[in-house]
Coordinates of C-alpha atoms in Angstrom, one line a residue:
X1 CA -36.3 -43.9 14.2
X2 CA -37.2 -43.2 10.6
X3 CA -41.0 -43.0 9.7
X4 CA -42.1 -43.9 6.1
X5 CA -45.4 -43.9 4.4
X6 CA -46.3 -47.2 2.7
X7 CA -49.5 -48.3 0.9
X8 CA -52.2 -49.1 3.4
X9 CA -54.5 -50.6 0.6
X10 CA -53.1 -53.5 -1.4
X11 CA -55.4 -55.5 -3.6
X12 CA -53.7 -57.9 -6.1
X13 CA -56.3 -60.3 -7.4
X14 CA -58.7 -60.9 -10.3
X15 CA -61.5 -58.4 -10.6
X16 CA -59.8 -55.8 -8.5
X17 CA -60.2 -53.0 -11.0
X18 CA -64.0 -53.2 -10.8
X19 CA -63.8 -52.8 -7.1
X20 CA -61.9 -49.6 -7.2
X21 CA -65.0 -47.7 -6.3
X22 CA -65.5 -49.9 -3.2
X23 CA -62.0 -49.2 -2.0
X24 CA -62.2 -45.5 -2.5
X25 CA -65.6 -45.3 -0.8
X26 CA -64.3 -47.1 2.2
X27 CA -61.5 -44.7 2.4
X28 CA -63.9 -41.7 2.3
X29 CA -62.7 -40.6 -1.2
X30 CA -66.0 -39.5 -2.8
X31 CA -64.5 -37.1 -5.4
X32 CA -61.4 -38.1 -7.5
X33 CA -59.4 -37.2 -10.6
X34 CA -58.5 -40.1 -12.9
X35 CA -55.5 -39.9 -15.2
X36 CA -55.7 -42.8 -17.7
X37 CA -53.3 -44.0 -20.4
X38 CA -53.9 -43.2 -24.0
X39 CA -55.2 -46.3 -25.8
X40 CA -56.6 -47.8 -22.6
X41 CA -58.8 -50.8 -23.7
X42 CA -62.5 -49.6 -23.6
X43 CA -63.5 -52.7 -21.6
X44 CA -61.1 -51.7 -18.8
X45 CA -62.4 -48.1 -18.8
X46 CA -66.0 -49.2 -18.7
X47 CA -65.4 -51.6 -15.8
X48 CA -63.6 -48.9 -13.7
X49 CA -66.2 -46.2 -14.5
X50 CA -69.1 -48.5 -13.7
X51 CA -67.5 -49.5 -10.4
X52 CA -67.0 -45.9 -9.4
X53 CA -70.5 -45.0 -10.3
X54 CA -72.0 -47.9 -8.4
X55 CA -70.3 -46.7 -5.2
X56 CA -71.3 -43.0 -5.9
X57 CA -67.7 -41.9 -6.3
X58 CA -67.7 -38.8 -8.4
X59 CA -65.2 -38.4 -11.2
X60 CA -64.3 -34.7 -11.2
X61 CA -62.3 -35.3 -14.3
X62 CA -61.1 -38.2 -16.4
X63 CA -58.1 -37.1 -18.4
X64 CA -56.1 -39.1 -21.0
X65 CA -52.3 -38.8 -20.6
X66 CA -50.5 -38.6 -23.9
X67 CA -47.1 -37.6 -22.6
X68 CA -45.3 -37.3 -19.3
X69 CA -43.8 -33.9 -19.5
X70 CA -43.1 -31.9 -16.4
X71 CA -44.6 -28.9 -18.0
X72 CA -47.9 -30.7 -18.6
X73 CA -47.9 -31.8 -14.9
X74 CA -47.4 -28.2 -13.8
X75 CA -50.2 -27.1 -15.9
X76 CA -52.5 -29.8 -14.6
X77 CA -51.7 -28.9 -11.1
X78 CA -52.6 -25.2 -11.7
X79 CA -55.9 -26.4 -13.1
X80 CA -56.9 -29.1 -10.6
X81 CA -60.6 -29.5 -9.9
X82 CA -61.5 -28.3 -6.4
X83 CA -62.4 -30.5 -3.5
X84 CA -60.6 -33.6 -4.7
X85 CA -60.2 -36.5 -2.3
X86 CA -57.7 -38.5 -4.3
X87 CA -55.8 -38.9 -7.6
X88 CA -56.1 -42.2 -9.5
X89 CA -53.6 -43.4 -12.1
X90 CA -54.9 -45.9 -14.4
X91 CA -52.9 -47.8 -17.1
X92 CA -49.2 -47.7 -17.8
X93 CA -46.1 -45.8 -17.0
X94 CA -46.8 -42.3 -18.3
X95 CA -50.3 -42.0 -16.7
X96 CA -49.1 -43.4 -13.4
X97 CA -46.0 -41.2 -13.3
X98 CA -48.2 -38.1 -14.0
X99 CA -50.8 -39.0 -11.5
X100 CA -48.2 -39.9 -8.9
X101 CA -46.4 -36.6 -9.3
X102 CA -49.7 -34.5 -9.5
X103 CA -50.9 -36.2 -6.2
X104 CA -47.5 -35.3 -4.6
X105 CA -47.7 -31.7 -5.6
X106 CA -51.3 -31.4 -4.4
X107 CA -50.7 -33.4 -1.2
X108 CA -53.5 -35.8 -2.1
X109 CA -53.7 -39.5 -1.7
X110 CA -52.6 -41.5 -4.8
X111 CA -54.1 -44.7 -6.0
X112 CA -52.1 -46.7 -8.5
X113 CA -54.1 -49.0 -10.8
X114 CA -51.5 -50.5 -13.3
X115 CA -52.9 -52.5 -16.3
X116 CA -49.6 -54.2 -16.9
X117 CA -46.5 -55.0 -14.7
X118 CA -43.6 -54.0 -17.0
X119 CA -41.6 -52.3 -14.2
X120 CA -41.7 -51.2 -10.6
X121 CA -42.6 -47.7 -11.3
X122 CA -46.2 -48.0 -10.2
X123 CA -45.0 -48.1 -6.6
X124 CA -41.8 -46.2 -6.4
X125 CA -41.1 -43.0 -4.6
X126 CA -40.1 -41.2 -7.8
X127 CA -41.9 -40.1 -11.0
X128 CA -40.2 -40.3 -14.3
X129 CA -41.0 -37.2 -16.3
X130 CA -39.4 -35.3 -19.2
X131 CA -38.1 -31.8 -18.6
X132 CA -37.0 -29.8 -21.6
X133 CA -36.9 -33.1 -23.6
X134 CA -34.7 -34.9 -21.1
X135 CA -35.9 -37.6 -18.8
X136 CA -35.8 -36.8 -15.1
X137 CA -36.6 -38.7 -11.9
X138 CA -38.4 -36.4 -9.6
X139 CA -39.3 -36.9 -6.0
X140 CA -42.9 -38.1 -5.3
X141 CA -44.7 -40.3 -2.8
X142 CA -45.7 -44.0 -2.6
X143 CA -49.3 -44.6 -3.5
X144 CA -51.7 -44.9 -0.6
X145 CA -53.4 -47.7 -2.5
X146 CA -52.2 -50.3 -5.0
X147 CA -54.9 -52.0 -7.0
X148 CA -53.6 -54.7 -9.4
X149 CA -56.3 -56.6 -11.4
X150 CA -54.5 -59.9 -12.2
X151 CA -56.9 -60.8 -15.0
X152 CA -56.3 -57.3 -16.6
X153 CA -52.5 -57.7 -16.4
X154 CA -52.7 -61.2 -17.9
X155 CA -54.6 -59.8 -20.9
X156 CA -51.8 -57.4 -21.6
X157 CA -49.0 -58.5 -24.0
X158 CA -46.8 -61.1 -22.6
X159 CA -43.8 -59.0 -23.6
X160 CA -44.8 -56.4 -20.8
X161 CA -44.8 -59.2 -18.3
X162 CA -41.3 -60.3 -19.4
X163 CA -40.2 -56.6 -19.1
X164 CA -41.4 -56.8 -15.5
X165 CA -39.5 -60.0 -14.9
X166 CA -36.4 -58.3 -16.2
X167 CA -36.8 -55.2 -14.0
X168 CA -37.3 -57.4 -10.9
X169 CA -34.3 -59.7 -11.7
X170 CA -32.1 -56.6 -12.0
X171 CA -32.4 -56.1 -8.2
X172 CA -29.9 -58.8 -7.7
X173 CA -27.1 -56.9 -9.4
X174 CA -28.2 -53.6 -8.1
X175 CA -27.8 -54.8 -4.5
X176 CA -24.4 -56.3 -5.4
X177 CA -23.3 -52.8 -6.7
X178 CA -24.7 -51.1 -3.5
X179 CA -22.6 -53.4 -1.3
X180 CA -19.7 -52.8 -3.5
X181 CA -20.1 -49.1 -3.0
X182 CA -20.0 -49.7 0.8
X183 CA -16.8 -51.7 0.6
X184 CA -15.0 -49.2 -1.7
X185 CA -16.1 -45.8 -0.5
X186 CA -18.1 -46.4 2.7
X187 CA -21.6 -45.7 1.2
X188 CA -24.1 -46.8 3.8
X189 CA -26.3 -49.8 3.0
X190 CA -29.7 -50.2 4.6
X191 CA -29.8 -53.8 5.4
X192 CA -33.6 -54.1 5.5
X193 CA -34.0 -52.4 2.2
X194 CA -31.3 -54.7 0.6
X195 CA -32.7 -57.8 2.1
X196 CA -36.3 -56.9 1.0
X197 CA -35.1 -56.2 -2.6
X198 CA -33.1 -59.5 -2.8
X199 CA -35.9 -61.5 -1.3
X200 CA -38.5 -60.4 -3.8
X201 CA -36.6 -61.9 -6.6
X202 CA -36.3 -65.3 -5.0
X203 CA -39.9 -65.3 -3.9
X204 CA -41.0 -64.8 -7.4
X205 CA -38.8 -67.5 -8.7
X206 CA -40.9 -70.0 -6.7
X207 CA -43.5 -69.7 -9.4
X208 CA -42.2 -67.6 -12.4
X209 CA -45.1 -68.4 -14.6
X210 CA -47.3 -66.4 -16.9
X211 CA -50.5 -67.2 -15.0
X212 CA -52.6 -65.8 -12.2
X213 CA -50.3 -66.9 -9.4
X214 CA -47.2 -65.8 -11.3
X215 CA -48.7 -62.4 -12.0
X216 CA -49.7 -62.0 -8.3
X217 CA -46.2 -62.8 -7.2
X218 CA -44.6 -60.4 -9.7
X219 CA -47.0 -57.6 -8.7
X220 CA -46.2 -58.1 -5.1
X221 CA -42.4 -58.3 -5.7
X222 CA -42.3 -55.1 -7.8
X223 CA -44.4 -53.3 -5.2
X224 CA -42.1 -54.3 -2.3
X225 CA -39.1 -53.1 -4.4
X226 CA -40.7 -49.7 -4.4
X227 CA -41.1 -49.9 -0.7
X228 CA -37.5 -50.9 -0.3
X229 CA -36.5 -47.7 -2.1
X230 CA -38.8 -45.7 0.2
X231 CA -37.1 -47.4 3.3
X232 CA -33.6 -46.3 2.3
X233 CA -34.4 -43.0 0.7
X234 CA -32.8 -43.8 -2.6
X235 CA -33.0 -46.1 -5.7
X236 CA -30.0 -48.2 -4.6
X237 CA -31.9 -51.4 -3.8
X238 CA -33.4 -51.4 -7.3
X239 CA -30.9 -49.6 -9.6
X240 CA -27.2 -50.3 -10.2
X241 CA -24.9 -50.7 -13.2
X242 CA -27.5 -52.4 -15.2
X243 CA -29.8 -49.3 -15.0
X244 CA -26.9 -47.1 -16.0
X245 CA -26.4 -49.1 -19.1
X246 CA -30.1 -48.9 -19.8
X247 CA -30.2 -45.1 -19.3
X248 CA -27.3 -44.8 -21.8
X249 CA -29.3 -46.9 -24.2
X250 CA -32.3 -44.7 -23.8
X251 CA -30.1 -41.7 -24.7
X252 CA -28.1 -43.2 -27.6
X253 CA -30.0 -46.0 -29.1
X254 CA -31.7 -45.5 -32.4
X255 CA -34.7 -47.6 -31.0
X256 CA -34.7 -48.0 -27.2
X257 CA -36.7 -51.1 -26.0
X258 CA -38.8 -51.7 -23.0
X259 CA -37.0 -50.7 -19.8
X260 CA -37.3 -54.1 -18.2
X261 CA -35.9 -55.9 -21.2
X262 CA -32.9 -53.6 -21.2
X263 CA -32.1 -53.7 -17.5
X264 CA -32.8 -57.4 -17.3
X265 CA -30.4 -58.3 -20.1
X266 CA -27.9 -55.9 -18.7
X267 CA -28.2 -57.5 -15.3
X268 CA -27.3 -60.9 -16.7
X269 CA -24.2 -59.5 -18.5
X270 CA -23.2 -57.4 -15.5
X271 CA -23.5 -60.4 -13.2
X272 CA -20.5 -61.8 -15.2
X273 CA -18.5 -58.7 -14.5
X274 CA -19.4 -58.9 -10.8
X275 CA -17.8 -62.3 -10.5
X276 CA -20.7 -64.6 -11.6
X277 CA -22.4 -65.1 -8.2
X278 CA -25.8 -64.4 -9.7
X279 CA -25.3 -65.5 -13.3
X280 CA -26.8 -68.9 -12.9
X281 CA -29.8 -67.6 -11.0
X282 CA -30.5 -65.1 -13.7
X283 CA -29.9 -67.6 -16.5
X284 CA -32.3 -70.1 -15.0
X285 CA -35.0 -67.4 -14.6
X286 CA -34.6 -66.0 -18.0
X287 CA -34.5 -69.4 -19.7
X288 CA -37.6 -70.6 -17.8
X289 CA -39.7 -67.5 -18.6
X290 CA -38.7 -67.2 -22.2
X291 CA -36.9 -63.9 -21.5
X292 CA -33.9 -64.7 -23.7
X293 CA -36.2 -65.9 -26.5
X294 CA -38.1 -62.7 -26.4
X295 CA -34.9 -60.7 -26.8
X296 CA -33.8 -62.9 -29.7
X297 CA -37.1 -62.1 -31.4
X298 CA -36.0 -58.5 -31.6
X299 CA -32.3 -58.4 -30.9
X300 CA -30.3 -55.5 -29.8
X301 CA -27.5 -53.7 -31.6
X302 CA -24.1 -55.0 -30.3
X303 CA -22.3 -51.7 -31.1
X304 CA -25.1 -49.6 -29.3
X305 CA -24.6 -51.8 -26.2
X306 CA -20.9 -51.5 -26.2
X307 CA -21.3 -47.6 -26.6
X308 CA -23.7 -47.7 -23.7
X309 CA -21.3 -49.6 -21.5
X310 CA -18.7 -47.0 -22.3
X311 CA -21.0 -44.1 -21.4
X312 CA -22.7 -45.7 -18.4
X313 CA -20.2 -44.7 -15.7
X314 CA -20.7 -41.0 -16.6
X315 CA -24.5 -41.2 -16.5
X316 CA -24.7 -40.6 -12.6
X317 CA -21.4 -39.3 -11.1
X318 CA -22.5 -40.3 -7.6
X319 CA -23.4 -43.9 -8.4
X320 CA -20.5 -46.3 -7.6
X321 CA -20.9 -49.7 -9.4
X322 CA -18.8 -52.4 -10.8
X323 CA -18.3 -50.2 -13.8
X324 CA -16.5 -47.7 -11.6
X325 CA -13.9 -50.2 -10.6
X326 CA -12.2 -50.7 -14.0
X327 CA -12.7 -50.3 -17.7
X328 CA -15.1 -53.1 -18.4
X329 CA -15.5 -52.6 -22.1
X330 CA -13.2 -55.4 -23.1
X331 CA -14.9 -57.8 -20.7
X332 CA -18.2 -56.7 -22.0
X333 CA -17.2 -57.4 -25.6
X334 CA -16.0 -60.8 -24.6
X335 CA -19.3 -61.7 -22.8
X336 CA -21.4 -60.6 -25.8
X337 CA -19.2 -62.6 -28.3
X338 CA -18.6 -65.8 -26.2
X339 CA -21.6 -66.4 -23.9
X340 CA -23.7 -69.1 -25.7
X341 CA -26.8 -67.9 -23.7
X342 CA -26.6 -64.6 -25.5
X343 CA -26.5 -66.2 -29.0
X344 CA -29.0 -64.3 -31.1
X345 CA -29.5 -61.5 -28.6
X346 CA -27.4 -59.1 -30.5
X347 CA -26.8 -58.2 -34.1
X348 CA -24.0 -56.3 -35.8

């Protein structure tokens, strides 16, 4: 029987950031390192600092993360303050990835405190860092604690929430690709991980609204997707052909967009290539939340997307998806040109 480590503290509610000190004190973490995002709103920093001080939790260092380079993580590990009880990541992707990886290297508990919900990275078993200028996904551990202040996340730009919606929705096509790999080359599928990943999308769809309840559901769903990856030991429950297209866009686009916007739109398009079983579900979610409208406000390059589709199958040689079955470029071109829901989402 497999044993996995999952978060033992989960607080997803308004005002949670101000109670971080309470949660750390209860866990016996009296001395911590905080890695915070550059440009963190002063009000959030003040709330967290005051909450830690009120519970007599010592901040050994409060460092601002400007970049998420592996080289910086290694240097930070070499200079870690002594007698730390935990590492806290506060803010967005780069700070959380750095904190998660640093905690993993130091074998310290990690507490994730995201200030927006743009993707599932805050609770995934990997850290996205750059190494020699190239993005790499490095092994890490899930956070011991997940603290999501719903009010703080609601105050973040709505586009970040829509990015989180897109990243969550992409699990539908990712699980389809995973099962496709089983049928075509015998790749094992962990049924619990696949079920958990699928179920999170449908749970969120009960109330896909930009309000406190919708934010709570999104945070819960994205967290559970991270746990699904931990259960099966890979990114398969959360990443398929739509992520390969996004990775190709990151590498080749003149202006890559938010990860969740890329994988969400790719998921809708890929669902057509997969036979359309998930297409109406995704269309309903993206129409209801305004996802399509957000993409139309800043459309993608049609040619860059077609080039990304051409390159996507070679991004990860060991990842079998619908793009591995056949040359999908012609089908993709037809979808971009003829699907009325995508009108205005791409420019020449």
